[in-house]
Structures are given as structure tokens and as C-alpha cells.
Coordinates of C-alpha atoms in Angstrom, one line a residue:
M1 CA 0.2 0.1 -0.2
G2 CA 1.2 3.5 -1.0
T3 CA 1.1 6.6 0.1
P4 CA -1.8 8.8 -1.7
V5 CA -0.5 11.8 -3.4
W6 CA -0.4 15.1 -1.4
R7 CA -0.5 13.2 2.0
E8 CA 2.9 14.3 4.3
L9 CA 5.2 10.7 4.8
E10 CA 8.0 10.9 7.0
L11 CA 11.4 9.8 6.8
V12 CA 14.1 9.5 9.8
L13 CA 17.3 9.6 9.3
T14 CA 19.2 8.7 12.7
D15 CA 23.1 8.8 12.0
G16 CA 23.1 12.2 12.8
P17 CA 26.0 14.2 15.5
D18 CA 26.3 12.6 18.6
T19 CA 24.3 15.4 20.7
E20 CA 22.4 14.2 23.8
G21 CA 18.6 16.0 25.1
S22 CA 16.1 18.0 23.2
G23 CA 18.4 21.1 23.0
P24 CA 21.4 21.8 21.0
E25 CA 24.7 21.6 22.2
V26 CA 26.2 24.9 21.8
D27 CA 29.1 24.9 24.4
G28 CA 30.5 21.0 23.7
G29 CA 29.3 19.2 20.6
G30 CA 28.6 21.3 18.6
N31 CA 25.0 22.9 17.4
P32 CA 23.7 20.6 14.7
Y33 CA 20.4 23.6 14.0
T34 CA 23.4 25.6 13.0
E35 CA 26.5 23.6 11.8
V36 CA 24.6 20.3 9.6
E37 CA 23.0 20.5 6.8
V38 CA 20.9 17.6 5.4
W39 CA 18.3 17.1 2.3
V40 CA 16.8 14.1 0.2
D41 CA 16.4 13.6 -2.9
F42 CA 13.3 12.8 -4.7
E43 CA 13.1 11.4 -8.6
H44 CA 10.1 9.9 -9.8
E45 CA 10.3 7.1 -12.2
T46 CA 9.2 9.6 -14.8
G47 CA 12.4 11.6 -14.9
I48 CA 10.6 14.2 -12.2
R49 CA 12.9 15.7 -9.4
L50 CA 12.4 17.0 -6.0
R51 CA 14.5 18.3 -3.2
R52 CA 13.4 18.8 0.0
P53 CA 15.3 19.6 3.2
A54 CA 15.7 17.6 6.7
F55 CA 15.5 19.2 10.1
W56 CA 17.2 18.1 13.1
D57 CA 14.9 17.0 15.8
G58 CA 16.9 16.6 18.9
G59 CA 19.2 14.2 19.4
R60 CA 20.6 12.0 16.5
T61 CA 17.5 12.5 14.9
W62 CA 17.0 14.2 11.6
R63 CA 13.9 13.8 9.6
V64 CA 12.1 14.7 6.0
R65 CA 9.1 15.0 5.1
F66 CA 7.5 14.6 1.8
A67 CA 4.1 15.0 0.4
P68 CA 4.4 12.8 -3.5
P69 CA 2.7 15.1 -5.8
E70 CA 2.4 11.9 -8.7
V71 CA 1.7 8.6 -8.3
G72 CA 4.1 6.2 -9.3
S73 CA 7.3 5.1 -8.1
W74 CA 9.6 7.6 -6.5
K75 CA 13.2 6.9 -5.5
W76 CA 15.1 8.9 -3.0
T77 CA 18.8 9.7 -1.8
S78 CA 19.8 12.0 1.7
A79 CA 23.0 14.3 1.1
G80 CA 24.8 16.7 3.1
S81 CA 26.6 16.4 6.3
L82 CA 25.5 12.5 7.0
P83 CA 26.5 9.6 5.7
E84 CA 24.7 8.8 2.2
Q85 CA 21.1 6.8 3.0
S86 CA 18.8 5.7 0.1
G87 CA 15.2 4.2 -0.4
Q88 CA 11.8 4.0 -2.6
L89 CA 8.7 4.7 -1.6
D90 CA 5.2 4.6 -3.8
A91 CA 2.3 7.1 -4.1
V92 CA -0.8 5.9 -5.1
A93 CA -4.4 8.3 -6.2
A94 CA -6.7 9.9 -3.7
E95 CA -9.2 8.4 -2.2
P96 CA -12.2 8.7 -4.2
G97 CA -14.6 11.4 -3.0
E98 CA -11.4 13.0 -1.0
A99 CA -12.7 15.8 1.3
N100 CA -10.0 17.6 2.0
P101 CA -9.2 19.7 -0.5
F102 CA -5.4 20.0 -0.6
Y103 CA -5.2 16.3 -0.7
A104 CA -8.3 16.2 -3.4
H105 CA -6.6 18.8 -5.5
G106 CA -3.2 19.8 -4.3
F107 CA -1.0 22.3 -2.8
W108 CA -2.0 26.3 -3.4
R109 CA 0.2 27.8 -5.9
M110 CA 0.0 31.2 -7.9
S111 CA -2.4 31.0 -10.7
P112 CA -0.8 31.6 -14.6
G113 CA -1.5 35.2 -14.6
G114 CA 0.0 35.4 -10.8
R115 CA -3.2 37.1 -9.5
S116 CA -4.9 34.5 -7.5
L117 CA -4.6 31.4 -5.8
V118 CA -5.3 27.9 -7.9
H119 CA -4.1 24.2 -6.9
A120 CA -1.6 22.5 -8.6
D121 CA -4.1 20.4 -10.8
G122 CA -5.8 24.6 -11.7
T123 CA -8.6 24.4 -9.7
P124 CA -9.5 28.0 -8.5
A125 CA -8.9 28.6 -4.5
I126 CA -10.0 32.0 -2.9
L127 CA -8.2 32.6 0.4
A128 CA -10.1 33.2 3.1
A129 CA -7.8 33.9 6.2
D130 CA -8.3 34.4 9.9
T131 CA -5.6 35.8 12.3
P132 CA -4.9 33.7 15.1
W133 CA -1.5 34.7 15.5
A134 CA -0.5 34.1 18.9
L135 CA -2.1 30.4 18.1
P136 CA 1.3 29.0 18.2
W137 CA 2.6 29.9 21.1
R138 CA -0.1 30.2 23.8
A139 CA -2.8 27.9 22.5
T140 CA -3.3 23.8 23.3
P141 CA -4.4 21.3 21.2
E142 CA -7.9 20.9 22.9
Q143 CA -8.4 24.7 21.9
V144 CA -7.1 24.6 18.3
R145 CA -9.6 22.1 18.0
V146 CA -12.3 23.8 19.0
Y147 CA -10.6 27.1 17.1
A148 CA -10.5 25.1 14.1
A149 CA -13.6 23.3 13.8
D150 CA -15.6 26.5 14.6
R151 CA -13.7 28.8 11.8
Q152 CA -13.9 25.3 8.9
A153 CA -17.9 25.5 9.7
K154 CA -17.7 29.7 8.8
G155 CA -15.9 28.8 5.4
F156 CA -12.1 29.7 6.5
N157 CA -9.4 28.3 4.8
A158 CA -5.9 30.1 6.0
V159 CA -4.9 31.2 9.3
L160 CA -1.9 33.7 10.1
L161 CA 0.7 32.3 12.2
M162 CA 3.5 34.2 14.5
T163 CA 5.3 31.1 14.3
I164 CA 7.4 32.1 17.3
Q165 CA 6.7 34.1 20.2
P166 CA 8.7 37.4 18.7
D167 CA 9.0 40.2 21.1
M168 CA 12.4 40.6 22.6
R169 CA 11.6 41.6 26.1
A170 CA 8.3 39.6 26.6
V171 CA 8.1 37.7 30.2
G172 CA 5.8 35.1 31.6
P173 CA 6.1 31.9 33.1
R174 CA 7.0 28.6 29.9
D175 CA 3.3 27.5 30.2
R176 CA 0.9 28.1 27.7
T177 CA -2.2 27.4 30.2
Q178 CA -1.1 30.7 32.3
D179 CA -1.7 33.9 32.2
E180 CA 0.7 36.2 30.3
G181 CA 2.5 32.7 29.7
F182 CA 4.1 31.7 26.1
G183 CA 5.9 28.6 25.1
V184 CA 9.3 29.6 23.3
G185 CA 10.5 28.8 20.7
F186 CA 14.1 30.3 20.5
D187 CA 16.4 30.8 24.2
D188 CA 18.2 33.1 22.6
L189 CA 15.4 35.4 20.5
G190 CA 15.3 37.7 23.6
E191 CA 18.7 38.8 22.7
G192 CA 17.9 38.8 18.9
H193 CA 19.4 35.8 17.7
L194 CA 17.7 32.3 16.6
N195 CA 20.5 29.8 17.1
R196 CA 19.5 28.1 20.5
I197 CA 16.6 26.1 19.1
E198 CA 14.1 24.3 21.8
I199 CA 12.8 21.3 19.7
G200 CA 9.8 20.5 22.3
Y201 CA 8.3 23.8 20.7
F202 CA 8.5 22.9 17.3
Q203 CA 7.7 19.0 18.1
Y204 CA 4.4 20.6 20.1
L205 CA 3.3 23.3 17.4
D206 CA 3.4 20.4 15.2
E207 CA 0.3 18.8 16.7
L208 CA -1.7 22.1 16.5
I209 CA -0.7 22.6 12.6
A210 CA -1.8 19.2 12.2
I211 CA -5.2 19.8 13.9
L212 CA -5.7 23.1 11.2
V213 CA -4.5 20.8 8.3
E214 CA -7.4 18.6 8.9
H215 CA -9.9 21.1 9.3
H216 CA -8.9 22.4 5.9
L217 CA -7.2 25.1 7.3
V218 CA -3.7 26.4 6.0
P219 CA -1.2 27.8 8.0
V220 CA 0.1 30.9 6.7
L221 CA 3.6 30.6 8.2
Q222 CA 5.3 34.1 9.7
P223 CA 8.7 33.7 10.8
V224 CA 9.3 36.9 13.1
F225 CA 7.3 39.6 13.0
H226 CA 8.7 42.8 12.2
G227 CA 6.2 45.4 13.8
F228 CA 3.7 45.6 16.8
G229 CA 3.9 41.6 17.8
W230 CA 2.7 40.6 20.5
K231 CA 2.4 43.3 23.0
G232 CA 4.7 45.7 21.2
L233 CA 7.8 45.2 23.4
D234 CA 10.5 45.1 20.9
V235 CA 9.8 42.3 18.5
A236 CA 13.1 40.5 16.6
G237 CA 12.3 40.2 13.0
P238 CA 14.4 43.6 12.4
V239 CA 17.2 42.5 14.6
V240 CA 18.0 38.9 13.8
P241 CA 21.0 38.6 11.2
P242 CA 19.6 37.7 7.9
V243 CA 21.5 34.4 7.9
E244 CA 19.7 33.1 10.9
Y245 CA 16.3 34.7 9.6
A246 CA 16.9 32.8 6.3
R247 CA 18.4 29.5 8.2
Y248 CA 14.7 29.4 10.3
C249 CA 12.5 29.9 6.8
R250 CA 14.5 26.9 5.6
Y251 CA 13.6 25.1 9.1
L252 CA 10.2 25.9 8.6
V253 CA 10.2 24.6 5.0
A254 CA 11.7 21.5 6.6
R255 CA 9.4 21.2 9.2
Y256 CA 6.1 22.2 7.8
G257 CA 6.7 22.6 3.5
A258 CA 5.2 18.9 3.2
R259 CA 1.8 20.3 4.1
P260 CA -0.4 22.8 2.8
A261 CA 1.2 26.4 3.4
L262 CA 2.0 29.6 2.6
Y263 CA 4.7 31.7 3.7
L264 CA 5.0 35.0 4.7
V265 CA 8.3 36.7 5.0
G266 CA 7.7 40.0 6.5
A267 CA 5.1 41.2 8.7
D268 CA 3.7 44.7 9.9
G269 CA 7.5 46.5 8.8
S270 CA 8.0 48.3 5.8
G271 CA 8.9 45.4 3.7
E272 CA 12.9 46.8 3.1
E273 CA 14.2 45.0 6.4
P274 CA 16.9 43.2 4.9
Q275 CA 16.1 40.3 6.7
I276 CA 12.9 39.9 4.3
P277 CA 14.7 39.5 1.1
A278 CA 17.5 36.8 2.6
G279 CA 13.8 34.5 3.5
G280 CA 12.1 34.8 0.9
A281 CA 14.9 33.7 -1.3
E282 CA 15.7 31.0 1.2
V283 CA 12.1 29.7 1.0
H284 CA 11.7 29.7 -3.3
A285 CA 15.1 27.9 -3.2
W286 CA 13.8 25.2 -0.5
D287 CA 10.1 24.8 -1.4
C288 CA 9.7 22.3 -4.0
Y289 CA 6.2 23.2 -4.3
G290 CA 6.1 26.2 -4.8
Q291 CA 3.5 27.4 -2.4
P292 CA 3.2 31.1 -2.6
T293 CA 5.5 33.8 -0.5
G294 CA 5.1 36.6 0.3
I295 CA 4.7 40.1 2.2
H296 CA 2.3 41.8 4.3
Y297 CA 2.8 45.6 5.6
R298 CA 2.6 48.2 8.3
P299 CA -0.5 50.5 7.5
H300 CA 0.8 53.9 5.7
I301 CA 3.5 52.1 4.3
R302 CA 3.8 52.1 0.1
S303 CA 3.2 47.9 -0.2
D304 CA 5.5 47.1 -3.1
A305 CA 9.1 46.1 -1.6
F306 CA 11.0 43.7 -3.8
Q307 CA 7.9 43.8 -6.3
D308 CA 10.3 42.6 -9.0
A309 CA 11.4 39.4 -7.0
E310 CA 11.5 36.2 -8.3
W311 CA 10.6 34.7 -4.6
L312 CA 8.1 37.0 -4.2
D313 CA 4.3 35.9 -5.4
F314 CA 1.9 38.2 -3.3
Q315 CA 2.0 41.9 -1.2
W316 CA -0.7 42.0 1.3
C317 CA -1.8 45.9 2.5
Q318 CA -2.9 46.4 6.4
T319 CA -5.3 49.0 6.5
G320 CA -5.2 50.2 9.8
H321 CA -7.5 49.5 12.9
E322 CA -9.3 53.3 13.1
G323 CA -12.4 51.4 11.3
E324 CA -12.3 52.8 8.2
H325 CA -12.6 51.5 5.0
V326 CA -10.1 51.8 2.5
A327 CA -10.2 49.7 -0.4
E328 CA -8.8 52.3 -2.3
R329 CA -5.4 51.3 -1.0
V330 CA -5.7 47.8 -2.8
A331 CA -6.7 49.2 -6.0
D332 CA -3.2 51.3 -5.9
M333 CA -2.0 47.9 -5.7
W334 CA -3.3 46.0 -7.9
R335 CA -2.3 48.5 -10.5
N336 CA 1.9 48.0 -9.5
L337 CA 4.2 45.9 -11.6
P338 CA 5.3 43.1 -12.1
I339 CA 2.2 41.3 -11.0
K340 CA 1.8 40.2 -8.0
A341 CA -1.3 39.1 -6.0
V342 CA -2.7 41.3 -3.8
A343 CA -5.0 41.5 -0.4
N344 CA -5.8 43.4 2.5
G345 CA -3.8 41.1 5.3
E346 CA -5.5 42.8 7.5
P347 CA -8.6 45.4 8.2
T348 CA -9.8 47.0 11.4
Y349 CA -9.9 43.7 14.1
E350 CA -13.7 43.1 14.9
N351 CA -14.1 45.4 19.0
S352 CA -10.9 45.6 18.9
G353 CA -10.2 48.4 22.0
V354 CA -14.0 49.5 22.0
T355 CA -17.0 47.3 22.0
G356 CA -18.5 48.2 18.6
K357 CA -15.9 48.8 16.1
A358 CA -15.7 47.4 13.1
T359 CA -18.1 45.0 14.0
G360 CA -20.4 42.7 12.1
W361 CA -21.7 43.8 8.4
W362 CA -19.0 46.0 8.9
Q363 CA -16.9 43.4 8.3
G364 CA -18.4 41.5 5.6
H365 CA -18.1 44.7 3.8
E366 CA -15.0 45.3 3.9
A367 CA -14.5 41.8 2.7
W368 CA -16.3 42.4 -0.7
S369 CA -15.0 45.7 -0.9
N370 CA -11.7 44.8 -0.8
L371 CA -12.0 41.8 -3.4
C372 CA -14.1 43.5 -6.0
A373 CA -11.3 46.5 -5.8
G374 CA -8.5 43.9 -6.7
G375 CA -7.7 42.1 -3.6
T376 CA -8.5 38.7 -5.8
M377 CA -6.1 36.7 -3.6
G378 CA -9.1 36.5 -1.1
V379 CA -10.1 38.4 2.4
V380 CA -8.8 38.1 5.8
Y381 CA -10.5 38.5 9.1
G382 CA -9.4 39.9 12.8
A383 CA -10.9 40.1 16.0
G384 CA -9.8 41.5 19.2
S385 CA -8.3 39.4 21.9
L386 CA -8.0 36.5 19.4
W387 CA -5.3 37.4 17.0
Q388 CA -3.4 37.6 20.9
W389 CA -5.1 34.5 22.0
R390 CA -5.8 35.6 25.5
L391 CA -6.7 33.5 28.1
H392 CA -9.7 34.5 29.5
P393 CA -11.7 38.1 29.7
D394 CA -9.7 39.6 32.4
E395 CA -6.0 38.4 31.4
R396 CA -3.9 41.1 32.1
G397 CA -0.7 42.1 30.0
H398 CA -2.1 43.3 27.0
E399 CA -2.3 46.5 25.3
P400 CA -5.4 47.8 25.4
Y401 CA -5.8 49.2 21.9
F402 CA -5.3 45.5 20.5
V403 CA -8.1 43.7 22.9
A404 CA -11.5 43.6 22.9
P405 CA -13.3 44.6 26.0
G406 CA -14.7 41.8 28.2
A407 CA -13.6 39.1 26.0
G408 CA -11.1 36.3 25.6
W409 CA -10.5 34.3 22.9
R410 CA -12.8 32.3 23.1
E411 CA -15.5 35.2 22.9
A412 CA -14.0 36.3 20.7
L413 CA -14.1 33.1 18.2
D414 CA -17.8 34.1 18.2
F415 CA -17.8 37.6 17.2
E416 CA -20.4 38.1 13.8
G417 CA -18.1 39.9 11.7
S418 CA -16.6 36.6 10.9
V419 CA -19.6 35.1 9.9
Y420 CA -19.5 37.5 6.8
V421 CA -15.5 36.9 5.8
G422 CA -15.9 33.4 6.1
M423 CA -19.0 33.2 3.8
V424 CA -17.1 34.8 0.9
S425 CA -15.0 31.3 0.3
K426 CA -18.6 29.6 0.8
I427 CA -20.2 32.1 -2.0
L428 CA -17.3 31.9 -4.9
D429 CA -16.6 28.0 -4.2
G430 CA -16.5 26.1 -7.8
L431 CA -16.7 29.5 -9.6
P432 CA -14.1 30.6 -12.5
T433 CA -12.7 33.3 -10.2
T434 CA -8.7 32.5 -12.0
D435 CA -7.2 35.7 -12.6
M436 CA -10.3 37.6 -12.4
A437 CA -9.7 41.9 -12.4
P438 CA -11.5 44.6 -11.6
D439 CA -14.2 45.7 -14.0
W440 CA -15.4 49.3 -14.7
T441 CA -16.3 49.1 -18.3
R442 CA -19.3 46.9 -18.5
A443 CA -21.8 47.9 -16.1
I444 CA -22.9 50.3 -13.7
A445 CA -22.2 48.4 -10.7
G446 CA -19.7 49.7 -8.1
R447 CA -17.1 47.2 -7.6
A448 CA -16.8 44.5 -9.9
L449 CA -15.2 41.6 -11.2
S450 CA -14.5 39.7 -14.4
V451 CA -13.4 36.5 -16.6
D452 CA -13.9 37.5 -19.9
G453 CA -16.6 35.6 -21.4
R454 CA -17.2 33.1 -18.2
M455 CA -17.7 35.4 -15.5
F456 CA -19.1 39.1 -14.1
L457 CA -19.7 39.5 -10.2
A458 CA -20.6 42.3 -9.2
Y459 CA -21.4 44.0 -5.2
R460 CA -23.7 46.4 -4.1
E461 CA -23.8 46.9 -0.1
N462 CA -27.4 48.6 -0.8
G463 CA -28.7 46.2 -4.0
G464 CA -30.5 47.6 -6.6
P465 CA -30.4 46.8 -10.2
I466 CA -27.1 47.2 -12.4
M467 CA -27.1 48.9 -16.0
V468 CA -25.3 46.5 -18.1
F469 CA -23.2 48.4 -20.9
D470 CA -21.5 45.2 -22.8
D471 CA -22.4 41.9 -24.9
S472 CA -19.8 40.0 -23.0
V473 CA -22.0 39.9 -19.5
P474 CA -23.3 36.5 -19.5
L475 CA -27.0 36.0 -20.0
N476 CA -27.4 34.1 -17.1
Y477 CA -27.5 35.3 -13.6
R478 CA -27.8 34.2 -10.1
I479 CA -28.1 37.4 -7.0
V480 CA -26.5 36.1 -3.6
D481 CA -27.3 37.9 -0.1
P482 CA -23.6 38.1 1.1
R483 CA -24.9 38.3 4.8
D484 CA -26.4 34.4 4.8
G485 CA -25.3 32.9 1.2
S486 CA -28.6 32.3 0.1
V487 CA -29.4 32.4 -3.4
V488 CA -32.1 35.0 -3.9
A489 CA -32.9 35.5 -7.5
V490 CA -31.9 33.2 -10.6
G491 CA -32.6 34.6 -14.0
V492 CA -31.5 34.8 -17.6
R493 CA -31.8 38.2 -19.3
E494 CA -33.4 38.1 -22.2
S495 CA -30.9 40.4 -24.0
P496 CA -27.3 41.8 -23.3
R497 CA -28.2 45.1 -22.7
D498 CA -31.3 44.1 -20.2
P499 CA -30.2 45.0 -16.4
I500 CA -29.5 42.5 -13.3
P501 CA -32.6 42.8 -11.6
D502 CA -33.2 43.6 -8.1
A503 CA -35.0 45.3 -6.1
G504 CA -32.8 46.6 -3.8
G505 CA -33.0 47.5 -0.2
A506 CA -29.9 45.3 1.3
P507 CA -26.1 44.0 0.2
R508 CA -26.7 42.2 -2.7
V509 CA -23.7 39.8 -4.8
Y510 CA -24.6 39.2 -8.4
I511 CA -23.1 36.7 -10.5
C512 CA -23.3 36.6 -14.0
L513 CA -22.2 32.9 -15.8
A514 CA -21.5 31.5 -19.2
D515 CA -23.5 28.4 -19.7
E516 CA -20.6 26.0 -19.3
D517 CA -20.0 27.6 -15.7
L518 CA -23.4 27.1 -14.0
P519 CA -24.0 25.1 -10.8
S520 CA -25.9 22.5 -11.6
A521 CA -28.6 24.0 -9.6
D522 CA -29.2 26.7 -11.7
L523 CA -29.6 24.6 -14.6

């Protein structure tokens, strides 16, 4: 029995350096994390060759994780600092009816035009991401199961994660169940370095990420934050030497890159920090699956750093935390060249600092407005107290501006706005969204998107009829209430210049599709 395609398998290489325990022997037998390089080459029977980096997992253990993308026989050979080892494995097709889209269709990559996501087999995808940034060092497996089940049910398919606690001056017990406690990924991060790795931390994170993937949630892996961080206590991202930052990026690719993943090598900074190109180039060199890599910026920064870099796939702005709709920022980024995918990676967090800020349908309007303005990679949501993984409503030690009053992570999980953002992916599922583009010329429709000859999509906050001025807009239409995903009207316009009818008075999403793209329910 072979391994199904796109499923992670693990090879264990045990002939590593003679080190003991879970941490590196920095003062004695060397540091295998920094001093030993190991990788494995995989060759398919057709000649396809893929290279995966290995990672040190404590003691004398090195691991290589691989997800075969093709059915058939694969030979593998290790190389690097350890004695060569080799073997063979067989990959088989996914089970019929496989529910996880990343096993049925493959990992995400960029679309042919570079504007949106697709699975490896070309199936279109729209990012619908949440921002539980602090989950890796604060959450327990039991909590993550509650979180992941909620987000999957609401339609989310990705989660933005700071992979390690980034504040150099943060203090607290090394216990994620105690107030102000947190797990520690590197013992020397407080000194601005990433050399003394805590293997136990990453073994714990393995379980958390496995739960997310089990619930069809892609981890968006951010190495070390560059902006506010967890509590705003001097983040290490801009301080860590670029060579150490790059090494850690390679470690993340090795440990988690045989699962669905995105890589966010810059976060909440200017985008020009030297760690970012070092990390981006390292991910690009070692990720054999081509999973997307990008940058997330702080507010009020021009979001086009390294626009022409080969390793860069997407650019994410953030529009700040003041409760303002600024979709024009996304529209400006969409025009940047060379083409990179765009999203608003951080709209205002719901109930952040003040009860009632950016709540409810504010989040739905923000998501659809950004998508139609050019943020065609997808949409992102955030909630106060959830992103910090505040243990309970009374936990102290967090910046009041960013926490939701009277809420811990569990209460914030139920904020209403998350329903509307997750709904975006449900409404667009199965539609030909690949490389859709903003469209201002075919109709008087406010914010609209189109795919030539196949789809026209428009969003209006208050609904109403849409006047059409182009014969290429498909005659078939369906009108959806974006608050709950219900289809409120289905029909066929008699002629190309007939309006798309709607009575108005409520938010509406209008979807016009060519005959070949109609859902079976509309036929």
C-alpha cells in the first residue's frame, strides 16, 4: 500500500551528530541546528526531481517530510553532512471522494496570471483567512480543535500565524495555560538571535498545525514579526541577522512544507528590512512545491517592496485599526508591476479596543469591497483578543488598544463579523475565479470583477438593479445575499443590454456566468 498523493510522509535519518537531549549542545558537541545541513532528493519514475530539506529533531534524529505530487514510484537519496542513505516509496491516487481539497487537488500555488490562488491541478481557490497570530505559542491542542472546527464551519481556509513569540522583552512563565505565559521557540530570541532552538516547542507546534490542516486550514507561516508583535515589546524581526532569519525560514520549509502552507516572510514592517529578501530567497530555493511567498505591511506604507523579486508571489497591505474602509489601497496595489497577487491582509479587528468597532456587517462589506477593488487573492479577518490568544476576559498584560473589552479568545471566536468573511469563500466556491480582474467598463455596478467571457461579479452594499453596457456579460445571473449565502434570484436576461434585476434595500452579490460554468442547481 502506497502513500496517497499530497499526503505527508516522513523519513527518519538517525546517523546524525552524537548530541543528546532536546536542545543543541552549543558549548560542547556543536550545534546541529546551525552547523549541519541535510537534504533528500526524490526522483519520480518519469524523471521528475524534487529536493526536500531535512530538519534536526533533537538527539541524533533528523527528519525529512515529503508529499508525493505524482502517482508512481519515487527513489530517494539523502545528501549533505550525514552519510548517504537511499530508498524507494510508492505513491497512489487519493481516495475517491477525498474531502480535504489539498489532498484531492494539491497544494496552493499562484495562478497562471499571478493574480489569484489555484490548486496544483488548476482548481480555482480564494483565500479566506483568519488571524490567530499567537496560536502557536499560546494555544493547546484542545483549544485549537475548538477553534479549527468553528473556522472551518464558517468557510475559512487559512490562518495567519506568528510561528514564534517575537517580542524580545516579553516575560512570563513557560506555560501556555498560565496568565501571560507562552511557549519559547528559541532561547536566544531575547538577545536578537535564532540559534538556540527549543525542539520541544516545534514538536508541540507539529500537533497544532496538524489539527489546522485536518480542518482544511492552511497555516500562513510568518517567521519572526517585524512590527508590533505580541505586546509591542521590541520585536526581533528587524534585529535578527539575515543569515539566521534565512536559516529559520529553511527550517519552517523543512518541518511544515510538505503540508499545505503559505509563507509570509515579512509582516507589519516597511517591507524593506534585510531579513525579508534573505528569507524569501531561502524559501524559494528550498520549497519544491511552489507554495506562495509574500509580504504583509504595516499601515500607511507603500506596499511594493521587492516587487520584481523572483521569490515574491503576493503583496498584502493592511488598512489599519481605525474602522475605516480604504479599499483604494488595494486598488492601487493591483496596478503595481510586475504583477503580484494582492489582498488586504489586516482590516480593522472586530471590537478591537472599543466594543462596537468594525463589528458585524462592517466586516462583510470590507471583505467584498477589497476583493472587488483588486484584492483577488482573497480576504482576511481579525478579532480583538483572538489574535493575542488572550486566555480569558480578565487576562492582563496586553495593550488595551488591541484587545476586545470583556473577551478572551473563546468569546472573540463568536464575534458576528467572522460569519460574513468566511461566507465569501462559500459563495465563490466552484466559480471560475482564476485571475479575475477589477472591471469598471461593462456595467454601472460599483465594485465589480470579471473573467472574460465566463464570469461577471459585482457587489453592492444596498443592492438594486445593475445596468449592463457590454455584450460580453453572460446572460445567466444569480443574485446572492452575502450575509447568509442564500440565493435570492436566478434567471436569464433576454438580451445583453437588459439590466440585472434586483429590488434593492439589502447587500447583494451579482454573479453572471457562461452556460458551461453554471452550477448544476441553476440548470
